[in-house]
Amino acid sequence: MKRFRTYRTSQEVRDRYADVHIAPEDFIYPYFVVDGNEIKQEIPSMKGVYRFSVDELLNDIADLSTANIDKVLLFGVLDDAEKDERGSRGYAPDNIISRAVKALKAQFPQIIVFTDVCLCEYTSHGHCGLLHNRDVDNDATLPLLAEMACQHALAGADFVAPSAMMDGQVDAIRRRLNNDGLHTRILAYSAKYASAFYGPFRDAAASTPAFGDRKTYQMDFRTRNQGTEEIAADIDEGADWIMVKPAMPYLDIIWRASQLFPNNTLTAYQVSGEYSMLKNGAAQGFFDEKRIFFESLTAIKRAGADHIISYYARDFVRNFL
């Protein structure tokens, strides 16, 4: 009889045999950025997560740096009055993300900045690309995504992160960056599923579709192989890092990606619905907050993620590291 309980007799013994560990540098911390000054608005559906104006963003990143987290992902949030059908404020030279990147890099040059590249936060219809007869026009969207990525790169972004799930988006962005002599890397939202777990994010980013849904371009979660096929295509098109999103319901996809693409840095996104589900469940007394986040984030790392995007990253570092 093999006796496994000897590995679990005390906390010291359990720690000794634990072979999955998370470090501060494994995390990417997401931020929502708005126009204005002295703005720090808590998002009702995401307790402890805020929308920041650029000045308050810098104050919060100063605190984040004390937790030794050196990577951030920026999302722009606009008032409805600023949105139009083409999402033009997203790729204007003075767009909110480019201004945030410039300010952030001037004060915190050591922070690695990722920027979301998608039209959904900037269009009046809330979809991820241009529309033609109420459907997203894939090919017409590509040059706009490339322009947005270029503007972010010119501002100093270390990575641009296309999330629109348009076919050919990585190729379009890579060609544009190369043509402009920009060496910004690409974190591709490669396996991004059409998920109900995005609900709180759409509240946070004010990007709920005005009609329909995003199932014609985000992936069907009933498939096994499309995710890895999408990842392979993004790598071929020039992606530097790859992503699976959401994380916890897709641990099998994270594991498969880690095995099939071992030479490519793999990121997983613990999305807003995952965060809010655990946070609110803990607030209701259903489970211990620290323990449930420790377990869930460790599971994502154990499945094979090199980096984790998580709204709980700062609390995790301060609670456990």
mmCIF file of C-alpha atoms in Angstrom:
data_model
loop_
_atom_site.group_PDB
_atom_site.id
_atom_site.type_symbol
_atom_site.label_atom_id
_atom_site.label_comp_id
_atom_site.label_asym_id
_atom_site.label_seq_id
_atom_site.Cartn_x
_atom_site.Cartn_y
_atom_site.Cartn_z
ATOM 1 C CA MET A 1 0.000 0.000 0.000
ATOM 2 C CA LYS A 2 1.347 3.411 -1.002
ATOM 3 C CA ARG A 3 0.914 5.890 1.872
ATOM 4 C CA PHE A 4 0.257 9.370 0.494
ATOM 5 C CA ARG A 5 -0.868 10.917 3.764
ATOM 6 C CA THR A 6 2.747 11.324 4.822
ATOM 7 C CA TYR A 7 2.866 14.242 2.366
ATOM 8 C CA ARG A 8 0.082 16.049 4.264
ATOM 9 C CA THR A 9 0.732 15.586 7.967
ATOM 10 C CA SER A 10 1.379 19.270 8.743
ATOM 11 C CA GLN A 11 1.480 22.675 7.088
ATOM 12 C CA GLU A 12 5.269 22.510 6.996
ATOM 13 C CA VAL A 13 5.190 19.150 5.222
ATOM 14 C CA ARG A 14 2.486 20.277 2.802
ATOM 15 C CA ASP A 15 4.513 23.375 1.931
ATOM 16 C CA ARG A 16 7.596 21.255 1.343
ATOM 17 C CA TYR A 17 5.840 19.057 -1.234
ATOM 18 C CA ALA A 18 3.841 21.783 -2.941
ATOM 19 C CA ASP A 19 5.145 22.055 -6.502
ATOM 20 C CA VAL A 20 2.972 24.900 -7.839
ATOM 21 C CA HIS A 21 3.902 28.410 -6.751
ATOM 22 C CA ILE A 22 2.785 31.885 -7.790
ATOM 23 C CA ALA A 23 5.111 34.896 -7.680
ATOM 24 C CA PRO A 24 4.229 38.618 -7.979
ATOM 25 C CA GLU A 25 5.812 38.756 -11.426
ATOM 26 C CA ASP A 26 3.318 36.130 -12.617
ATOM 27 C CA PHE A 27 0.458 38.629 -12.367
ATOM 28 C CA ILE A 28 -0.909 41.232 -14.761
ATOM 29 C CA TYR A 29 -3.207 43.721 -13.023
ATOM 30 C CA PRO A 30 -6.125 45.129 -15.092
ATOM 31 C CA TYR A 31 -7.219 48.778 -14.900
ATOM 32 C CA PHE A 32 -10.164 50.750 -16.291
ATOM 33 C CA VAL A 33 -9.213 54.289 -17.329
ATOM 34 C CA VAL A 34 -11.598 57.232 -17.814
ATOM 35 C CA ASP A 35 -11.276 60.882 -18.788
ATOM 36 C CA GLY A 36 -11.211 63.565 -16.100
ATOM 37 C CA ASN A 37 -9.339 64.263 -12.887
ATOM 38 C CA GLU A 38 -9.528 62.966 -9.325
ATOM 39 C CA ILE A 39 -11.857 60.140 -10.359
ATOM 40 C CA LYS A 40 -11.882 56.851 -8.494
ATOM 41 C CA GLN A 41 -15.249 55.142 -8.988
ATOM 42 C CA GLU A 42 -15.911 51.720 -7.510
ATOM 43 C CA ILE A 43 -17.646 49.409 -9.978
ATOM 44 C CA PRO A 44 -20.867 48.167 -8.342
ATOM 45 C CA SER A 45 -20.632 44.647 -9.761
ATOM 46 C CA MET A 46 -16.916 44.281 -8.915
ATOM 47 C CA LYS A 47 -16.287 45.134 -5.270
ATOM 48 C CA GLY A 48 -12.788 46.545 -4.771
ATOM 49 C CA VAL A 49 -12.302 47.363 -8.487
ATOM 50 C CA TYR A 50 -12.403 50.949 -9.730
ATOM 51 C CA ARG A 51 -12.458 53.202 -12.759
ATOM 52 C CA PHE A 52 -9.575 55.684 -12.539
ATOM 53 C CA SER A 53 -8.755 58.968 -14.183
ATOM 54 C CA VAL A 54 -5.106 59.102 -15.223
ATOM 55 C CA ASP A 55 -3.965 61.028 -12.138
ATOM 56 C CA GLU A 56 -5.634 58.537 -9.789
ATOM 57 C CA LEU A 57 -4.346 55.651 -11.895
ATOM 58 C CA LEU A 58 -0.799 56.807 -11.185
ATOM 59 C CA ASN A 59 -1.535 56.981 -7.462
ATOM 60 C CA ASP A 60 -2.889 53.455 -7.485
ATOM 61 C CA ILE A 61 0.021 52.077 -9.495
ATOM 62 C CA ALA A 62 2.374 53.573 -6.928
ATOM 63 C CA ASP A 63 0.608 51.384 -4.364
ATOM 64 C CA LEU A 64 0.575 48.390 -6.713
ATOM 65 C CA SER A 65 4.337 48.689 -7.101
ATOM 66 C CA THR A 66 4.781 48.140 -3.377
ATOM 67 C CA ALA A 67 3.342 44.655 -3.946
ATOM 68 C CA ASN A 68 6.071 44.051 -6.564
ATOM 69 C CA ILE A 69 3.513 43.633 -9.356
ATOM 70 C CA ASP A 70 5.186 45.028 -12.457
ATOM 71 C CA LYS A 71 2.616 44.404 -15.206
ATOM 72 C CA VAL A 72 -0.666 46.200 -15.922
ATOM 73 C CA LEU A 73 -3.349 45.897 -18.597
ATOM 74 C CA LEU A 74 -5.268 49.070 -19.519
ATOM 75 C CA PHE A 75 -8.849 49.335 -20.785
ATOM 76 C CA GLY A 76 -10.368 52.612 -21.909
ATOM 77 C CA VAL A 77 -13.872 53.591 -20.779
ATOM 78 C CA LEU A 78 -15.810 56.353 -22.547
ATOM 79 C CA ASP A 79 -19.038 58.190 -21.907
ATOM 80 C CA ASP A 80 -21.727 57.238 -24.412
ATOM 81 C CA ALA A 81 -21.644 60.751 -25.882
ATOM 82 C CA GLU A 82 -18.054 60.182 -27.039
ATOM 83 C CA LYS A 83 -18.783 56.930 -28.861
ATOM 84 C CA ASP A 84 -19.619 56.602 -32.538
ATOM 85 C CA GLU A 85 -20.252 53.762 -34.971
ATOM 86 C CA ARG A 86 -16.582 53.574 -35.991
ATOM 87 C CA GLY A 87 -15.117 53.769 -32.485
ATOM 88 C CA SER A 88 -12.975 56.679 -33.638
ATOM 89 C CA ARG A 89 -11.982 57.833 -30.150
ATOM 90 C CA GLY A 90 -10.237 54.507 -29.643
ATOM 91 C CA TYR A 91 -7.600 55.151 -32.302
ATOM 92 C CA ALA A 92 -7.398 58.945 -32.299
ATOM 93 C CA PRO A 93 -3.864 60.167 -31.503
ATOM 94 C CA ASP A 94 -5.061 61.608 -28.176
ATOM 95 C CA ASN A 95 -7.057 58.535 -27.118
ATOM 96 C CA ILE A 96 -7.441 57.910 -23.396
ATOM 97 C CA ILE A 97 -5.198 54.826 -23.347
ATOM 98 C CA SER A 98 -2.312 56.502 -25.164
ATOM 99 C CA ARG A 99 -2.472 59.403 -22.708
ATOM 100 C CA ALA A 100 -2.485 56.975 -19.797
ATOM 101 C CA VAL A 101 0.466 55.034 -21.215
ATOM 102 C CA LYS A 102 2.549 58.183 -21.675
ATOM 103 C CA ALA A 103 1.859 59.355 -18.127
ATOM 104 C CA LEU A 104 2.460 55.912 -16.652
ATOM 105 C CA LYS A 105 5.736 55.345 -18.478
ATOM 106 C CA ALA A 106 7.005 58.800 -17.516
ATOM 107 C CA GLN A 107 6.502 58.072 -13.813
ATOM 108 C CA PHE A 108 6.967 54.289 -13.681
ATOM 109 C CA PRO A 109 9.261 53.234 -16.535
ATOM 110 C CA GLN A 110 9.786 49.839 -14.895
ATOM 111 C CA ILE A 111 6.103 48.893 -15.249
ATOM 112 C CA ILE A 112 5.347 46.657 -18.236
ATOM 113 C CA VAL A 113 2.239 48.081 -19.911
ATOM 114 C CA PHE A 114 -0.264 46.019 -21.900
ATOM 115 C CA THR A 115 -3.104 47.788 -23.719
ATOM 116 C CA ASP A 116 -6.389 46.287 -24.848
ATOM 117 C CA VAL A 117 -7.029 46.687 -28.584
ATOM 118 C CA CYS A 118 -10.725 46.364 -29.416
ATOM 119 C CA LEU A 119 -13.512 48.649 -30.603
ATOM 120 C CA CYS A 120 -16.219 47.455 -28.200
ATOM 121 C CA GLU A 121 -15.450 50.080 -25.528
ATOM 122 C CA TYR A 122 -15.537 52.875 -28.118
ATOM 123 C CA THR A 123 -18.450 52.101 -30.451
ATOM 124 C CA SER A 124 -22.009 53.274 -29.937
ATOM 125 C CA HIS A 125 -23.264 49.799 -30.816
ATOM 126 C CA GLY A 126 -20.910 48.046 -28.369
ATOM 127 C CA HIS A 127 -19.592 45.432 -30.784
ATOM 128 C CA CYS A 128 -15.931 44.662 -31.319
ATOM 129 C CA GLY A 129 -15.753 45.848 -34.916
ATOM 130 C CA LEU A 130 -17.436 47.850 -37.652
ATOM 131 C CA LEU A 131 -20.921 46.783 -38.629
ATOM 132 C CA HIS A 132 -22.440 45.929 -41.988
ATOM 133 C CA ASN A 133 -26.145 45.006 -41.977
ATOM 134 C CA ARG A 134 -26.004 44.521 -38.206
ATOM 135 C CA ASP A 135 -23.148 42.036 -38.406
ATOM 136 C CA VAL A 136 -19.490 42.697 -37.704
ATOM 137 C CA ASP A 137 -17.438 43.389 -40.832
ATOM 138 C CA ASN A 138 -14.244 41.467 -40.066
ATOM 139 C CA ASP A 139 -11.956 42.789 -42.798
ATOM 140 C CA ALA A 140 -13.064 46.404 -42.551
ATOM 141 C CA THR A 141 -12.260 46.300 -38.818
ATOM 142 C CA LEU A 142 -8.659 45.135 -39.208
ATOM 143 C CA PRO A 143 -7.053 48.461 -40.256
ATOM 144 C CA LEU A 144 -8.769 50.235 -37.348
ATOM 145 C CA LEU A 145 -7.418 47.709 -34.854
ATOM 146 C CA ALA A 146 -3.985 48.127 -36.430
ATOM 147 C CA GLU A 147 -4.254 51.907 -36.095
ATOM 148 C CA MET A 148 -5.267 51.625 -32.442
ATOM 149 C CA ALA A 149 -2.342 49.299 -31.744
ATOM 150 C CA CYS A 150 0.009 51.691 -33.523
ATOM 151 C CA GLN A 151 -1.166 54.644 -31.421
ATOM 152 C CA HIS A 152 -0.662 52.654 -28.214
ATOM 153 C CA ALA A 153 2.797 51.591 -29.367
ATOM 154 C CA LEU A 154 3.777 55.161 -30.211
ATOM 155 C CA ALA A 155 2.723 56.163 -26.699
ATOM 156 C CA GLY A 156 5.116 53.604 -25.214
ATOM 157 C CA ALA A 157 3.063 50.439 -24.626
ATOM 158 C CA ASP A 158 5.231 47.356 -24.177
ATOM 159 C CA PHE A 159 2.505 45.020 -25.452
ATOM 160 C CA VAL A 160 -0.676 45.570 -27.430
ATOM 161 C CA ALA A 161 -3.378 42.997 -26.749
ATOM 162 C CA PRO A 162 -5.942 42.536 -29.529
ATOM 163 C CA SER A 163 -9.151 41.150 -28.050
ATOM 164 C CA ALA A 164 -11.705 41.695 -30.828
ATOM 165 C CA MET A 165 -11.464 38.095 -32.135
ATOM 166 C CA MET A 166 -11.387 39.268 -35.730
ATOM 167 C CA ASP A 167 -9.775 36.778 -38.100
ATOM 168 C CA GLY A 168 -6.357 38.097 -39.126
ATOM 169 C CA GLN A 169 -6.129 40.758 -36.394
ATOM 170 C CA VAL A 170 -2.670 39.698 -35.216
ATOM 171 C CA ASP A 171 -1.330 39.686 -38.766
ATOM 172 C CA ALA A 172 -2.778 43.141 -39.480
ATOM 173 C CA ILE A 173 -1.288 44.578 -36.297
ATOM 174 C CA ARG A 174 2.095 42.896 -36.754
ATOM 175 C CA ARG A 175 2.373 44.213 -40.321
ATOM 176 C CA ARG A 176 1.450 47.732 -39.236
ATOM 177 C CA LEU A 177 3.914 47.751 -36.348
ATOM 178 C CA ASN A 178 6.672 46.414 -38.569
ATOM 179 C CA ASN A 179 5.930 48.919 -41.325
ATOM 180 C CA ASP A 180 6.151 51.763 -38.797
ATOM 181 C CA GLY A 181 9.383 50.467 -37.282
ATOM 182 C CA LEU A 182 7.746 49.744 -33.915
ATOM 183 C CA HIS A 183 8.989 46.848 -31.798
ATOM 184 C CA THR A 184 5.996 46.597 -29.459
ATOM 185 C CA ARG A 185 5.075 42.994 -28.725
ATOM 186 C CA ILE A 186 1.646 41.391 -29.117
ATOM 187 C CA LEU A 187 -0.299 39.507 -26.451
ATOM 188 C CA ALA A 188 -3.055 37.844 -28.470
ATOM 189 C CA TYR A 189 -6.434 37.036 -26.957
ATOM 190 C CA SER A 190 -6.198 33.800 -28.903
ATOM 191 C CA ALA A 191 -8.749 31.469 -27.305
ATOM 192 C CA LYS A 192 -11.442 33.898 -26.148
ATOM 193 C CA TYR A 193 -14.778 32.244 -25.548
ATOM 194 C CA ALA A 194 -18.272 33.725 -25.782
ATOM 195 C CA SER A 195 -18.807 33.508 -22.049
ATOM 196 C CA ALA A 196 -21.452 34.529 -19.538
ATOM 197 C CA PHE A 197 -18.568 35.224 -17.136
ATOM 198 C CA TYR A 198 -17.937 38.599 -18.824
ATOM 199 C CA GLY A 199 -21.069 40.208 -17.369
ATOM 200 C CA PRO A 200 -19.455 42.469 -14.735
ATOM 201 C CA PHE A 201 -16.748 43.592 -17.198
ATOM 202 C CA ARG A 202 -19.374 44.968 -19.540
ATOM 203 C CA ASP A 203 -20.717 46.982 -16.627
ATOM 204 C CA ALA A 204 -17.200 48.183 -15.798
ATOM 205 C CA ALA A 205 -16.275 49.112 -19.366
ATOM 206 C CA ALA A 206 -19.746 50.230 -20.487
ATOM 207 C CA SER A 207 -19.430 47.924 -23.497
ATOM 208 C CA THR A 208 -22.621 45.865 -23.519
ATOM 209 C CA PRO A 209 -23.795 45.332 -27.131
ATOM 210 C CA ALA A 210 -26.739 47.531 -28.044
ATOM 211 C CA PHE A 211 -28.234 44.518 -29.851
ATOM 212 C CA GLY A 212 -27.419 40.869 -30.405
ATOM 213 C CA ASP A 213 -24.352 39.286 -28.865
ATOM 214 C CA ARG A 214 -20.748 38.416 -29.745
ATOM 215 C CA LYS A 215 -21.215 34.750 -30.541
ATOM 216 C CA THR A 216 -20.444 35.244 -34.239
ATOM 217 C CA TYR A 217 -16.823 36.116 -33.436
ATOM 218 C CA GLN A 218 -16.042 34.945 -29.905
ATOM 219 C CA MET A 219 -15.594 31.178 -29.605
ATOM 220 C CA ASP A 220 -18.280 28.600 -28.857
ATOM 221 C CA PHE A 221 -17.463 26.951 -25.522
ATOM 222 C CA ARG A 222 -18.834 23.627 -26.784
ATOM 223 C CA THR A 223 -15.727 23.049 -28.899
ATOM 224 C CA ARG A 224 -12.480 21.242 -27.978
ATOM 225 C CA ASN A 225 -10.102 22.003 -30.816
ATOM 226 C CA GLN A 226 -10.956 25.491 -32.043
ATOM 227 C CA GLY A 227 -9.103 27.076 -29.146
ATOM 228 C CA THR A 228 -5.787 25.454 -29.952
ATOM 229 C CA GLU A 229 -6.334 26.102 -33.671
ATOM 230 C CA GLU A 230 -6.887 29.798 -32.949
ATOM 231 C CA ILE A 231 -3.718 29.881 -30.849
ATOM 232 C CA ALA A 232 -1.678 28.230 -33.596
ATOM 233 C CA ALA A 233 -2.973 30.761 -36.124
ATOM 234 C CA ASP A 234 -2.057 33.701 -33.891
ATOM 235 C CA ILE A 235 1.444 32.343 -33.387
ATOM 236 C CA ASP A 236 1.830 31.976 -37.151
ATOM 237 C CA GLU A 237 0.669 35.583 -37.589
ATOM 238 C CA GLY A 238 3.280 36.910 -35.186
ATOM 239 C CA ALA A 239 1.865 36.847 -31.647
ATOM 240 C CA ASP A 240 4.556 36.985 -28.951
ATOM 241 C CA TRP A 241 2.344 35.833 -26.070
ATOM 242 C CA ILE A 242 -0.952 33.928 -26.208
ATOM 243 C CA MET A 243 -4.020 33.934 -23.975
ATOM 244 C CA VAL A 244 -6.929 31.772 -22.868
ATOM 245 C CA LYS A 245 -9.987 33.658 -21.572
ATOM 246 C CA PRO A 246 -11.822 33.007 -19.248
ATOM 247 C CA ALA A 247 -9.555 30.935 -17.037
ATOM 248 C CA MET A 248 -11.257 28.780 -14.430
ATOM 249 C CA PRO A 249 -13.961 27.210 -16.665
ATOM 250 C CA TYR A 250 -11.286 26.565 -19.315
ATOM 251 C CA LEU A 251 -8.481 24.922 -17.339
ATOM 252 C CA ASP A 252 -8.489 22.086 -19.874
ATOM 253 C CA ILE A 253 -7.755 24.553 -22.695
ATOM 254 C CA ILE A 254 -4.973 26.181 -20.662
ATOM 255 C CA TRP A 255 -3.425 22.753 -20.075
ATOM 256 C CA ARG A 256 -3.668 21.767 -23.732
ATOM 257 C CA ALA A 257 -2.168 25.080 -24.844
ATOM 258 C CA SER A 258 0.714 24.704 -22.407
ATOM 259 C CA GLN A 259 1.465 21.250 -23.791
ATOM 260 C CA LEU A 260 1.049 22.063 -27.483
ATOM 261 C CA PHE A 261 2.870 25.412 -27.433
ATOM 262 C CA PRO A 262 5.564 25.070 -24.741
ATOM 263 C CA ASN A 263 7.798 27.718 -26.313
ATOM 264 C CA ASN A 264 5.132 30.447 -26.213
ATOM 265 C CA THR A 265 4.367 32.443 -23.086
ATOM 266 C CA LEU A 266 0.826 31.586 -22.011
ATOM 267 C CA THR A 267 -1.472 33.987 -20.176
ATOM 268 C CA ALA A 268 -4.854 33.202 -18.629
ATOM 269 C CA TYR A 269 -7.457 35.814 -17.686
ATOM 270 C CA GLN A 270 -9.415 35.318 -14.468
ATOM 271 C CA VAL A 271 -12.270 37.447 -15.761
ATOM 272 C CA SER A 272 -14.728 39.736 -14.021
ATOM 273 C CA GLY A 273 -17.393 37.076 -13.506
ATOM 274 C CA GLU A 274 -14.927 34.715 -11.899
ATOM 275 C CA TYR A 275 -13.704 37.492 -9.601
ATOM 276 C CA SER A 276 -17.195 38.704 -8.661
ATOM 277 C CA MET A 277 -18.519 35.197 -8.112
ATOM 278 C CA LEU A 278 -15.769 34.405 -5.626
ATOM 279 C CA LYS A 279 -15.751 37.848 -4.017
ATOM 280 C CA ASN A 280 -19.517 37.970 -3.527
ATOM 281 C CA GLY A 281 -19.699 34.362 -2.416
ATOM 282 C CA ALA A 282 -17.144 35.102 0.273
ATOM 283 C CA ALA A 283 -19.057 38.227 1.323
ATOM 284 C CA GLN A 284 -22.138 36.037 1.776
ATOM 285 C CA GLY A 285 -20.166 33.701 4.015
ATOM 286 C CA PHE A 286 -20.242 30.756 1.610
ATOM 287 C CA PHE A 287 -16.467 30.366 1.764
ATOM 288 C CA ASP A 288 -13.301 32.040 2.985
ATOM 289 C CA GLU A 289 -12.164 34.739 0.525
ATOM 290 C CA LYS A 290 -8.433 34.232 0.931
ATOM 291 C CA ARG A 291 -8.666 30.469 0.627
ATOM 292 C CA ILE A 292 -10.978 30.459 -2.395
ATOM 293 C CA PHE A 293 -8.789 32.878 -4.362
ATOM 294 C CA PHE A 294 -5.630 31.023 -3.344
ATOM 295 C CA GLU A 295 -7.110 27.775 -4.613
ATOM 296 C CA SER A 296 -8.550 29.191 -7.843
ATOM 297 C CA LEU A 297 -5.428 31.113 -8.852
ATOM 298 C CA THR A 298 -3.198 28.162 -8.000
ATOM 299 C CA ALA A 299 -5.379 25.967 -10.205
ATOM 300 C CA ILE A 300 -4.836 28.343 -13.135
ATOM 301 C CA LYS A 301 -1.078 28.264 -12.618
ATOM 302 C CA ARG A 302 -1.140 24.476 -12.154
ATOM 303 C CA ALA A 303 -2.976 24.097 -15.474
ATOM 304 C CA GLY A 304 -0.005 25.693 -17.210
ATOM 305 C CA ALA A 305 -0.437 29.473 -17.282
ATOM 306 C CA ASP A 306 2.799 31.459 -17.152
ATOM 307 C CA HIS A 307 0.943 34.686 -16.290
ATOM 308 C CA ILE A 308 -2.469 35.411 -14.806
ATOM 309 C CA ILE A 309 -4.548 38.536 -15.346
ATOM 310 C CA SER A 310 -6.531 38.960 -12.138
ATOM 311 C CA TYR A 311 -8.335 41.719 -10.265
ATOM 312 C CA TYR A 312 -7.312 39.939 -7.051
ATOM 313 C CA ALA A 313 -3.578 40.018 -7.808
ATOM 314 C CA ARG A 314 -2.648 42.725 -5.316
ATOM 315 C CA ASP A 315 -4.624 41.113 -2.498
ATOM 316 C CA PHE A 316 -3.127 37.722 -3.333
ATOM 317 C CA VAL A 317 0.430 39.037 -3.091
ATOM 318 C CA ARG A 318 -0.262 40.770 0.208
ATOM 319 C CA ASN A 319 -2.095 37.820 1.698
ATOM 320 C CA PHE A 320 0.217 35.000 0.667
ATOM 321 C CA LEU A 321 3.606 36.240 -0.581
#
